[in-house]
Amino acid sequence: GVGASDASPDEGVVEDLPLIDEKAVEQLTEGLISHYLPDLQRSKSALQELTQNQVVLLDTLEQEISKFKECNSILDIDALFSEAKHYHNKLVNIRNEMMMLHEKTSKLKVSGMNI
């Protein structure tokens, strides 16, 4: 006959495996999930909030950048108007000088004719 020492040590375990697989794995899985899930959900909501804050921050930065661009445009326009005013004044001065020269030459012509 077969003695107790001839039996394989794994023989009884193999028959019990389906029960261990179904019950133990299910319970271990539930335990693992219930242990880590709250932390993971908190991390997920924290990351979502962080992402939303980053989007808001990016929008705000874009608005500020466009304000600076507008300011630069306004400064450029101011410089352009100042330059235009400067050249306008030069033109007015040139016109006045030309009118004075015209008057002088007209007077010289008249006095030359009288000689």
PDB file of N, CA, C and O in Angstrom, residues 30-100:
ATOM      1  N   GLU A  30     -10.455  43.227  -2.801  1.00  0.00           N
ATOM      2  CA  GLU A  30     -11.314  44.228  -2.159  1.00  0.00           C
ATOM      3  C   GLU A  30     -10.557  44.974  -1.069  1.00  0.00           C
ATOM      4  O   GLU A  30     -10.672  46.197  -0.933  1.00  0.00           O
ATOM      5  N   GLY A  31      -9.773  44.246  -0.298  1.00  0.00           N
ATOM      6  CA  GLY A  31      -8.984  44.867   0.766  1.00  0.00           C
ATOM      7  C   GLY A  31      -7.960  45.846   0.204  1.00  0.00           C
ATOM      8  O   GLY A  31      -7.795  46.960   0.713  1.00  0.00           O
ATOM      9  N   LEU A  32      -7.292  45.405  -0.858  1.00  0.00           N
ATOM     10  CA  LEU A  32      -6.287  46.255  -1.495  1.00  0.00           C
ATOM     11  C   LEU A  32      -6.924  47.515  -2.071  1.00  0.00           C
ATOM     12  O   LEU A  32      -6.429  48.630  -1.864  1.00  0.00           O
ATOM     13  N   ILE A  33      -8.033  47.326  -2.779  1.00  0.00           N
ATOM     14  CA  ILE A  33      -8.730  48.464  -3.377  1.00  0.00           C
ATOM     15  C   ILE A  33      -9.228  49.417  -2.297  1.00  0.00           C
ATOM     16  O   ILE A  33      -9.050  50.634  -2.391  1.00  0.00           O
ATOM     17  N   SER A  34      -9.846  48.887  -1.260  1.00  0.00           N
ATOM     18  CA  SER A  34     -10.387  49.748  -0.213  1.00  0.00           C
ATOM     19  C   SER A  34      -9.269  50.476   0.540  1.00  0.00           C
ATOM     20  O   SER A  34      -9.478  51.558   1.074  1.00  0.00           O
ATOM     21  N   HIS A  35      -8.070  49.882   0.540  1.00  0.00           N
ATOM     22  CA  HIS A  35      -6.944  50.527   1.217  1.00  0.00           C
ATOM     23  C   HIS A  35      -6.377  51.681   0.381  1.00  0.00           C
ATOM     24  O   HIS A  35      -6.075  52.750   0.904  1.00  0.00           O
ATOM     25  N   TYR A  36      -6.207  51.468  -0.928  1.00  0.00           N
ATOM     26  CA  TYR A  36      -5.552  52.462  -1.787  1.00  0.00           C
ATOM     27  C   TYR A  36      -6.509  53.409  -2.499  1.00  0.00           C
ATOM     28  O   TYR A  36      -6.122  54.510  -2.882  1.00  0.00           O
ATOM     29  N   LEU A  37      -7.746  52.995  -2.718  1.00  0.00           N
ATOM     30  CA  LEU A  37      -8.672  53.799  -3.512  1.00  0.00           C
ATOM     31  C   LEU A  37      -8.920  55.196  -2.943  1.00  0.00           C
ATOM     32  O   LEU A  37      -8.866  56.170  -3.707  1.00  0.00           O
ATOM     33  N   PRO A  38      -9.174  55.368  -1.643  1.00  0.00           N
ATOM     34  CA  PRO A  38      -9.404  56.733  -1.130  1.00  0.00           C
ATOM     35  C   PRO A  38      -8.226  57.670  -1.406  1.00  0.00           C
ATOM     36  O   PRO A  38      -8.429  58.807  -1.830  1.00  0.00           O
ATOM     37  N   ASP A  39      -6.990  57.174  -1.197  1.00  0.00           N
ATOM     38  CA  ASP A  39      -5.812  58.005  -1.471  1.00  0.00           C
ATOM     39  C   ASP A  39      -5.721  58.346  -2.955  1.00  0.00           C
ATOM     40  O   ASP A  39      -5.412  59.486  -3.325  1.00  0.00           O
ATOM     41  N   LEU A  40      -5.988  57.356  -3.789  1.00  0.00           N
ATOM     42  CA  LEU A  40      -5.930  57.603  -5.228  1.00  0.00           C
ATOM     43  C   LEU A  40      -6.998  58.600  -5.668  1.00  0.00           C
ATOM     44  O   LEU A  40      -6.751  59.465  -6.509  1.00  0.00           O
ATOM     45  N   GLN A  41      -8.197  58.490  -5.090  1.00  0.00           N
ATOM     46  CA  GLN A  41      -9.261  59.438  -5.444  1.00  0.00           C
ATOM     47  C   GLN A  41      -8.907  60.843  -4.981  1.00  0.00           C
ATOM     48  O   GLN A  41      -9.158  61.819  -5.690  1.00  0.00           O
ATOM     49  N   ARG A  42      -8.325  60.945  -3.781  1.00  0.00           N
ATOM     50  CA  ARG A  42      -7.890  62.264  -3.301  1.00  0.00           C
ATOM     51  C   ARG A  42      -6.805  62.839  -4.207  1.00  0.00           C
ATOM     52  O   ARG A  42      -6.822  64.021  -4.552  1.00  0.00           O
ATOM     53  N   SER A  43      -5.871  61.980  -4.616  1.00  0.00           N
ATOM     54  CA  SER A  43      -4.805  62.430  -5.517  1.00  0.00           C
ATOM     55  C   SER A  43      -5.387  62.876  -6.851  1.00  0.00           C
ATOM     56  O   SER A  43      -4.966  63.893  -7.413  1.00  0.00           O
ATOM     57  N   LYS A  44      -6.363  62.123  -7.340  1.00  0.00           N
ATOM     58  CA  LYS A  44      -6.994  62.461  -8.616  1.00  0.00           C
ATOM     59  C   LYS A  44      -7.675  63.823  -8.527  1.00  0.00           C
ATOM     60  O   LYS A  44      -7.507  64.679  -9.409  1.00  0.00           O
ATOM     61  N   SER A  45      -8.453  64.058  -7.463  1.00  0.00           N
ATOM     62  CA  SER A  45      -9.147  65.343  -7.342  1.00  0.00           C
ATOM     63  C   SER A  45      -8.151  66.482  -7.137  1.00  0.00           C
ATOM     64  O   SER A  45      -8.338  67.584  -7.660  1.00  0.00           O
ATOM     65  N   ALA A  46      -7.049  66.213  -6.408  1.00  0.00           N
ATOM     66  CA  ALA A  46      -6.021  67.247  -6.222  1.00  0.00           C
ATOM     67  C   ALA A  46      -5.368  67.591  -7.558  1.00  0.00           C
ATOM     68  O   ALA A  46      -5.130  68.769  -7.859  1.00  0.00           O
ATOM     69  N   LEU A  47      -5.091  66.569  -8.375  1.00  0.00           N
ATOM     70  CA  LEU A  47      -4.492  66.812  -9.691  1.00  0.00           C
ATOM     71  C   LEU A  47      -5.454  67.561 -10.610  1.00  0.00           C
ATOM     72  O   LEU A  47      -5.043  68.437 -11.368  1.00  0.00           O
ATOM     73  N   GLN A  48      -6.755  67.220 -10.543  1.00  0.00           N
ATOM     74  CA  GLN A  48      -7.737  67.926 -11.358  1.00  0.00           C
ATOM     75  C   GLN A  48      -7.806  69.404 -10.960  1.00  0.00           C
ATOM     76  O   GLN A  48      -7.850  70.287 -11.816  1.00  0.00           O
ATOM     77  N   GLU A  49      -7.800  69.648  -9.656  1.00  0.00           N
ATOM     78  CA  GLU A  49      -7.836  71.034  -9.173  1.00  0.00           C
ATOM     79  C   GLU A  49      -6.584  71.788  -9.618  1.00  0.00           C
ATOM     80  O   GLU A  49      -6.662  72.940 -10.056  1.00  0.00           O
ATOM     81  N   LEU A  50      -5.436  71.121  -9.521  1.00  0.00           N
ATOM     82  CA  LEU A  50      -4.176  71.728  -9.940  1.00  0.00           C
ATOM     83  C   LEU A  50      -4.215  72.072 -11.428  1.00  0.00           C
ATOM     84  O   LEU A  50      -3.804  73.163 -11.835  1.00  0.00           O
ATOM     85  N   THR A  51      -4.734  71.143 -12.221  1.00  0.00           N
ATOM     86  CA  THR A  51      -4.830  71.370 -13.667  1.00  0.00           C
ATOM     87  C   THR A  51      -5.744  72.553 -13.963  1.00  0.00           C
ATOM     88  O   THR A  51      -5.419  73.409 -14.803  1.00  0.00           O
ATOM     89  N   GLN A  52      -6.893  72.624 -13.271  1.00  0.00           N
ATOM     90  CA  GLN A  52      -7.809  73.755 -13.479  1.00  0.00           C
ATOM     91  C   GLN A  52      -7.136  75.069 -13.084  1.00  0.00           C
ATOM     92  O   GLN A  52      -7.269  76.073 -13.796  1.00  0.00           O
ATOM     93  N   ASN A  53      -6.405  75.057 -11.978  1.00  0.00           N
ATOM     94  CA  ASN A  53      -5.697  76.271 -11.550  1.00  0.00           C
ATOM     95  C   ASN A  53      -4.642  76.682 -12.569  1.00  0.00           C
ATOM     96  O   ASN A  53      -4.456  77.881 -12.823  1.00  0.00           O
ATOM     97  N   GLN A  54      -3.972  75.701 -13.163  1.00  0.00           N
ATOM     98  CA  GLN A  54      -2.971  76.017 -14.178  1.00  0.00           C
ATOM     99  C   GLN A  54      -3.621  76.647 -15.409  1.00  0.00           C
ATOM    100  O   GLN A  54      -3.081  77.579 -15.992  1.00  0.00           O
ATOM    101  N   VAL A  55      -4.792  76.133 -15.792  1.00  0.00           N
ATOM    102  CA  VAL A  55      -5.510  76.698 -16.943  1.00  0.00           C
ATOM    103  C   VAL A  55      -5.885  78.156 -16.656  1.00  0.00           C
ATOM    104  O   VAL A  55      -5.688  79.044 -17.490  1.00  0.00           O
ATOM    105  N   VAL A  56      -6.387  78.411 -15.446  1.00  0.00           N
ATOM    106  CA  VAL A  56      -6.756  79.781 -15.059  1.00  0.00           C
ATOM    107  C   VAL A  56      -5.523  80.679 -15.074  1.00  0.00           C
ATOM    108  O   VAL A  56      -5.562  81.808 -15.585  1.00  0.00           O
ATOM    109  N   LEU A  57      -4.419  80.163 -14.548  1.00  0.00           N
ATOM    110  CA  LEU A  57      -3.175  80.933 -14.505  1.00  0.00           C
ATOM    111  C   LEU A  57      -2.677  81.250 -15.912  1.00  0.00           C
ATOM    112  O   LEU A  57      -2.269  82.385 -16.198  1.00  0.00           O
ATOM    113  N   LEU A  58      -2.750  80.265 -16.808  1.00  0.00           N
ATOM    114  CA  LEU A  58      -2.325  80.489 -18.196  1.00  0.00           C
ATOM    115  C   LEU A  58      -3.192  81.541 -18.873  1.00  0.00           C
ATOM    116  O   LEU A  58      -2.689  82.417 -19.583  1.00  0.00           O
ATOM    117  N   ASP A  59      -4.511  81.481 -18.649  1.00  0.00           N
ATOM    118  CA  ASP A  59      -5.417  82.486 -19.218  1.00  0.00           C
ATOM    119  C   ASP A  59      -5.065  83.878 -18.704  1.00  0.00           C
ATOM    120  O   ASP A  59      -5.006  84.850 -19.471  1.00  0.00           O
ATOM    121  N   THR A  60      -4.821  83.970 -17.397  1.00  0.00           N
ATOM    122  CA  THR A  60      -4.475  85.264 -16.793  1.00  0.00           C
ATOM    123  C   THR A  60      -3.173  85.796 -17.380  1.00  0.00           C
ATOM    124  O   THR A  60      -3.070  86.987 -17.709  1.00  0.00           O
ATOM    125  N   LEU A  61      -2.179  84.906 -17.527  1.00  0.00           N
ATOM    126  CA  LEU A  61      -0.901  85.327 -18.107  1.00  0.00           C
ATOM    127  C   LEU A  61      -1.075  85.818 -19.541  1.00  0.00           C
ATOM    128  O   LEU A  61      -0.482  86.824 -19.936  1.00  0.00           O
ATOM    129  N   GLU A  62      -1.901  85.120 -20.323  1.00  0.00           N
ATOM    130  CA  GLU A  62      -2.140  85.543 -21.705  1.00  0.00           C
ATOM    131  C   GLU A  62      -2.788  86.923 -21.744  1.00  0.00           C
ATOM    132  O   GLU A  62      -2.440  87.766 -22.581  1.00  0.00           O
ATOM    133  N   GLN A  63      -3.730  87.171 -20.825  1.00  0.00           N
ATOM    134  CA  GLN A  63      -4.376  88.490 -20.763  1.00  0.00           C
ATOM    135  C   GLN A  63      -3.351  89.572 -20.411  1.00  0.00           C
ATOM    136  O   GLN A  63      -3.356  90.657 -21.012  1.00  0.00           O
ATOM    137  N   GLU A  64      -2.484  89.274 -19.440  1.00  0.00           N
ATOM    138  CA  GLU A  64      -1.467  90.263 -19.042  1.00  0.00           C
ATOM    139  C   GLU A  64      -0.497  90.533 -20.193  1.00  0.00           C
ATOM    140  O   GLU A  64      -0.110  91.675 -20.430  1.00  0.00           O
ATOM    141  N   ILE A  65      -0.121  89.475 -20.917  1.00  0.00           N
ATOM    142  CA  ILE A  65       0.796  89.637 -22.052  1.00  0.00           C
ATOM    143  C   ILE A  65       0.155  90.521 -23.119  1.00  0.00           C
ATOM    144  O   ILE A  65       0.798  91.428 -23.662  1.00  0.00           O
ATOM    145  N   SER A  66      -1.140  90.292 -23.390  1.00  0.00           N
ATOM    146  CA  SER A  66      -1.795  91.129 -24.403  1.00  0.00           C
ATOM    147  C   SER A  66      -1.914  92.575 -23.928  1.00  0.00           C
ATOM    148  O   SER A  66      -1.812  93.505 -24.730  1.00  0.00           O
ATOM    149  N   LYS A  67      -2.068  92.793 -22.606  1.00  0.00           N
ATOM    150  CA  LYS A  67      -2.085  94.172 -22.082  1.00  0.00           C
ATOM    151  C   LYS A  67      -0.743  94.848 -22.335  1.00  0.00           C
ATOM    152  O   LYS A  67      -0.688  96.009 -22.739  1.00  0.00           O
ATOM    153  N   PHE A  68       0.367  94.107 -22.080  1.00  0.00           N
ATOM    154  CA  PHE A  68       1.687  94.679 -22.319  1.00  0.00           C
ATOM    155  C   PHE A  68       1.887  94.987 -23.802  1.00  0.00           C
ATOM    156  O   PHE A  68       2.467  96.013 -24.152  1.00  0.00           O
ATOM    157  N   LYS A  69       1.394  94.095 -24.658  1.00  0.00           N
ATOM    158  CA  LYS A  69       1.509  94.341 -26.100  1.00  0.00           C
ATOM    159  C   LYS A  69       0.747  95.600 -26.480  1.00  0.00           C
ATOM    160  O   LYS A  69       1.217  96.415 -27.282  1.00  0.00           O
ATOM    161  N   GLU A  70      -0.469  95.779 -25.910  1.00  0.00           N
ATOM    162  CA  GLU A  70      -1.258  96.986 -26.190  1.00  0.00           C
ATOM    163  C   GLU A  70      -0.511  98.228 -25.717  1.00  0.00           C
ATOM    164  O   GLU A  70      -0.484  99.242 -26.412  1.00  0.00           O
ATOM    165  N   CYS A  71       0.102  98.137 -24.522  1.00  0.00           N
ATOM    166  CA  CYS A  71       0.871  99.283 -23.999  1.00  0.00           C
ATOM    167  C   CYS A  71       2.006  99.635 -24.943  1.00  0.00           C
ATOM    168  O   CYS A  71       2.243 100.815 -25.216  1.00  0.00           O
ATOM    169  N   ASN A  72       2.712  98.626 -25.442  1.00  0.00           N
ATOM    170  CA  ASN A  72       3.805  98.890 -26.382  1.00  0.00           C
ATOM    171  C   ASN A  72       3.286  99.537 -27.652  1.00  0.00           C
ATOM    172  O   ASN A  72       3.908 100.452 -28.189  1.00  0.00           O
ATOM    173  N   SER A  73       2.125  99.084 -28.121  1.00  0.00           N
ATOM    174  CA  SER A  73       1.539  99.674 -29.328  1.00  0.00           C
ATOM    175  C   SER A  73       1.200 101.138 -29.082  1.00  0.00           C
ATOM    176  O   SER A  73       1.452 101.998 -29.928  1.00  0.00           O
ATOM    177  N   ILE A  74       0.636 101.429 -27.904  1.00  0.00           N
ATOM    178  CA  ILE A  74       0.274 102.807 -27.569  1.00  0.00           C
ATOM    179  C   ILE A  74       1.523 103.682 -27.502  1.00  0.00           C
ATOM    180  O   ILE A  74       1.540 104.809 -28.008  1.00  0.00           O
ATOM    181  N   LEU A  75       2.598 103.134 -26.900  1.00  0.00           N
ATOM    182  CA  LEU A  75       3.850 103.892 -26.835  1.00  0.00           C
ATOM    183  C   LEU A  75       4.388 104.164 -28.238  1.00  0.00           C
ATOM    184  O   LEU A  75       4.885 105.254 -28.521  1.00  0.00           O
ATOM    185  N   ASP A  76       4.308 103.164 -29.107  1.00  0.00           N
ATOM    186  CA  ASP A  76       4.760 103.345 -30.493  1.00  0.00           C
ATOM    187  C   ASP A  76       3.947 104.430 -31.181  1.00  0.00           C
ATOM    188  O   ASP A  76       4.495 105.277 -31.889  1.00  0.00           O
ATOM    189  N   ILE A  77       2.643 104.422 -30.971  1.00  0.00           N
ATOM    190  CA  ILE A  77       1.770 105.431 -31.593  1.00  0.00           C
ATOM    191  C   ILE A  77       2.110 106.818 -31.058  1.00  0.00           C
ATOM    192  O   ILE A  77       2.186 107.793 -31.816  1.00  0.00           O
ATOM    193  N   ASP A  78       2.345 106.911 -29.734  1.00  0.00           N
ATOM    194  CA  ASP A  78       2.725 108.196 -29.133  1.00  0.00           C
ATOM    195  C   ASP A  78       4.016 108.720 -29.760  1.00  0.00           C
ATOM    196  O   ASP A  78       4.132 109.909 -30.084  1.00  0.00           O
ATOM    197  N   ALA A  79       4.992 107.824 -29.920  1.00  0.00           N
ATOM    198  CA  ALA A  79       6.266 108.231 -30.520  1.00  0.00           C
ATOM    199  C   ALA A  79       6.053 108.705 -31.952  1.00  0.00           C
ATOM    200  O   ALA A  79       6.642 109.702 -32.381  1.00  0.00           O
ATOM    201  N   LEU A  80       5.187 108.011 -32.666  1.00  0.00           N
ATOM    202  CA  LEU A  80       4.899 108.372 -34.048  1.00  0.00           C
ATOM    203  C   LEU A  80       4.255 109.759 -34.122  1.00  0.00           C
ATOM    204  O   LEU A  80       4.636 110.602 -34.956  1.00  0.00           O
ATOM    205  N   PHE A  81       3.300 110.032 -33.219  1.00  0.00           N
ATOM    206  CA  PHE A  81       2.648 111.346 -33.207  1.00  0.00           C
ATOM    207  C   PHE A  81       3.643 112.447 -32.835  1.00  0.00           C
ATOM    208  O   PHE A  81       3.608 113.547 -33.403  1.00  0.00           O
ATOM    209  N   SER A  82       4.526 112.151 -31.871  1.00  0.00           N
ATOM    210  CA  SER A  82       5.545 113.144 -31.489  1.00  0.00           C
ATOM    211  C   SER A  82       6.445 113.458 -32.679  1.00  0.00           C
ATOM    212  O   SER A  82       6.769 114.628 -32.939  1.00  0.00           O
ATOM    213  N   GLU A  83       6.835 112.411 -33.391  1.00  0.00           N
ATOM    214  CA  GLU A  83       7.687 112.611 -34.566  1.00  0.00           C
ATOM    215  C   GLU A  83       6.957 113.410 -35.636  1.00  0.00           C
ATOM    216  O   GLU A  83       7.527 114.334 -36.239  1.00  0.00           O
ATOM    217  N   ALA A  84       5.688 113.084 -35.851  1.00  0.00           N
ATOM    218  CA  ALA A  84       4.893 113.806 -36.850  1.00  0.00           C
ATOM    219  C   ALA A  84       4.778 115.286 -36.470  1.00  0.00           C
ATOM    220  O   ALA A  84       4.899 116.177 -37.329  1.00  0.00           O
ATOM    221  N   LYS A  85       4.564 115.561 -35.190  1.00  0.00           N
ATOM    222  CA  LYS A  85       4.457 116.942 -34.729  1.00  0.00           C
ATOM    223  C   LYS A  85       5.777 117.689 -34.958  1.00  0.00           C
ATOM    224  O   LYS A  85       5.782 118.847 -35.401  1.00  0.00           O
ATOM    225  N   HIS A  86       6.877 117.012 -34.675  1.00  0.00           N
ATOM    226  CA  HIS A  86       8.201 117.603 -34.862  1.00  0.00           C
ATOM    227  C   HIS A  86       8.408 118.001 -36.337  1.00  0.00           C
ATOM    228  O   HIS A  86       8.838 119.125 -36.643  1.00  0.00           O
ATOM    229  N   TYR A  87       8.087 117.065 -37.244  1.00  0.00           N
ATOM    230  CA  TYR A  87       8.276 117.352 -38.672  1.00  0.00           C
ATOM    231  C   TYR A  87       7.282 118.398 -39.166  1.00  0.00           C
ATOM    232  O   TYR A  87       7.609 119.210 -40.033  1.00  0.00           O
ATOM    233  N   HIS A  88       6.101 118.417 -38.612  1.00  0.00           N
ATOM    234  CA  HIS A  88       5.117 119.449 -38.971  1.00  0.00           C
ATOM    235  C   HIS A  88       5.662 120.828 -38.596  1.00  0.00           C
ATOM    236  O   HIS A  88       5.583 121.780 -39.384  1.00  0.00           O
ATOM    237  N   ASN A  89       6.224 120.927 -37.379  1.00  0.00           N
ATOM    238  CA  ASN A  89       6.825 122.206 -36.948  1.00  0.00           C
ATOM    239  C   ASN A  89       7.960 122.625 -37.880  1.00  0.00           C
ATOM    240  O   ASN A  89       8.095 123.799 -38.208  1.00  0.00           O
ATOM    241  N   LYS A  90       8.773 121.655 -38.306  1.00  0.00           N
ATOM    242  CA  LYS A  90       9.862 121.969 -39.240  1.00  0.00           C
ATOM    243  C   LYS A  90       9.303 122.526 -40.548  1.00  0.00           C
ATOM    244  O   LYS A  90       9.825 123.504 -41.098  1.00  0.00           O
ATOM    245  N   LEU A  91       8.235 121.861 -41.049  1.00  0.00           N
ATOM    246  CA  LEU A  91       7.616 122.322 -42.298  1.00  0.00           C
ATOM    247  C   LEU A  91       7.054 123.730 -42.151  1.00  0.00           C
ATOM    248  O   LEU A  91       7.205 124.580 -43.053  1.00  0.00           O
ATOM    249  N   VAL A  92       6.408 124.006 -41.021  1.00  0.00           N
ATOM    250  CA  VAL A  92       5.854 125.348 -40.783  1.00  0.00           C
ATOM    251  C   VAL A  92       6.984 126.385 -40.782  1.00  0.00           C
ATOM    252  O   VAL A  92       6.864 127.462 -41.394  1.00  0.00           O
ATOM    253  N   ASN A  93       8.104 126.052 -40.124  1.00  0.00           N
ATOM    254  CA  ASN A  93       9.255 126.969 -40.089  1.00  0.00           C
ATOM    255  C   ASN A  93       9.830 127.205 -41.484  1.00  0.00           C
ATOM    256  O   ASN A  93      10.161 128.334 -41.848  1.00  0.00           O
ATOM    257  N   ILE A  94       9.942 126.122 -42.265  1.00  0.00           N
ATOM    258  CA  ILE A  94      10.461 126.256 -43.643  1.00  0.00           C
ATOM    259  C   ILE A  94       9.537 127.139 -44.470  1.00  0.00           C
ATOM    260  O   ILE A  94       9.989 128.021 -45.214  1.00  0.00           O
ATOM    261  N   ARG A  95       8.217 126.925 -44.312  1.00  0.00           N
ATOM    262  CA  ARG A  95       7.249 127.740 -45.065  1.00  0.00           C
ATOM    263  C   ARG A  95       7.375 129.219 -44.676  1.00  0.00           C
ATOM    264  O   ARG A  95       7.379 130.096 -45.550  1.00  0.00           O
ATOM    265  N   ASN A  96       7.508 129.477 -43.367  1.00  0.00           N
ATOM    266  CA  ASN A  96       7.658 130.865 -42.912  1.00  0.00           C
ATOM    267  C   ASN A  96       8.930 131.504 -43.477  1.00  0.00           C
ATOM    268  O   ASN A  96       8.915 132.667 -43.910  1.00  0.00           O
ATOM    269  N   GLU A  97      10.026 130.717 -43.476  1.00  0.00           N
ATOM    270  CA  GLU A  97      11.276 131.239 -44.033  1.00  0.00           C
ATOM    271  C   GLU A  97      11.130 131.531 -45.518  1.00  0.00           C
ATOM    272  O   GLU A  97      11.619 132.558 -46.021  1.00  0.00           O
ATOM    273  N   MET A  98      10.447 130.621 -46.217  1.00  0.00           N
ATOM    274  CA  MET A  98      10.254 130.833 -47.660  1.00  0.00           C
ATOM    275  C   MET A  98       9.411 132.079 -47.906  1.00  0.00           C
ATOM    276  O   MET A  98       9.680 132.851 -48.839  1.00  0.00           O
ATOM    277  N   MET A  99       8.385 132.307 -47.082  1.00  0.00           N
ATOM    278  CA  MET A  99       7.550 133.506 -47.253  1.00  0.00           C
ATOM    279  C   MET A  99       8.380 134.767 -46.996  1.00  0.00           C
ATOM    280  O   MET A  99       8.255 135.767 -47.718  1.00  0.00           O
ATOM    281  N   MET A 100       9.242 134.720 -45.952  1.00  0.00           N
ATOM    282  CA  MET A 100      10.101 135.879 -45.674  1.00  0.00           C
ATOM    283  C   MET A 100      11.062 136.125 -46.827  1.00  0.00           C
ATOM    284  O   MET A 100      11.259 137.268 -47.250  1.00  0.00           O
TER     285      MET A 100
END
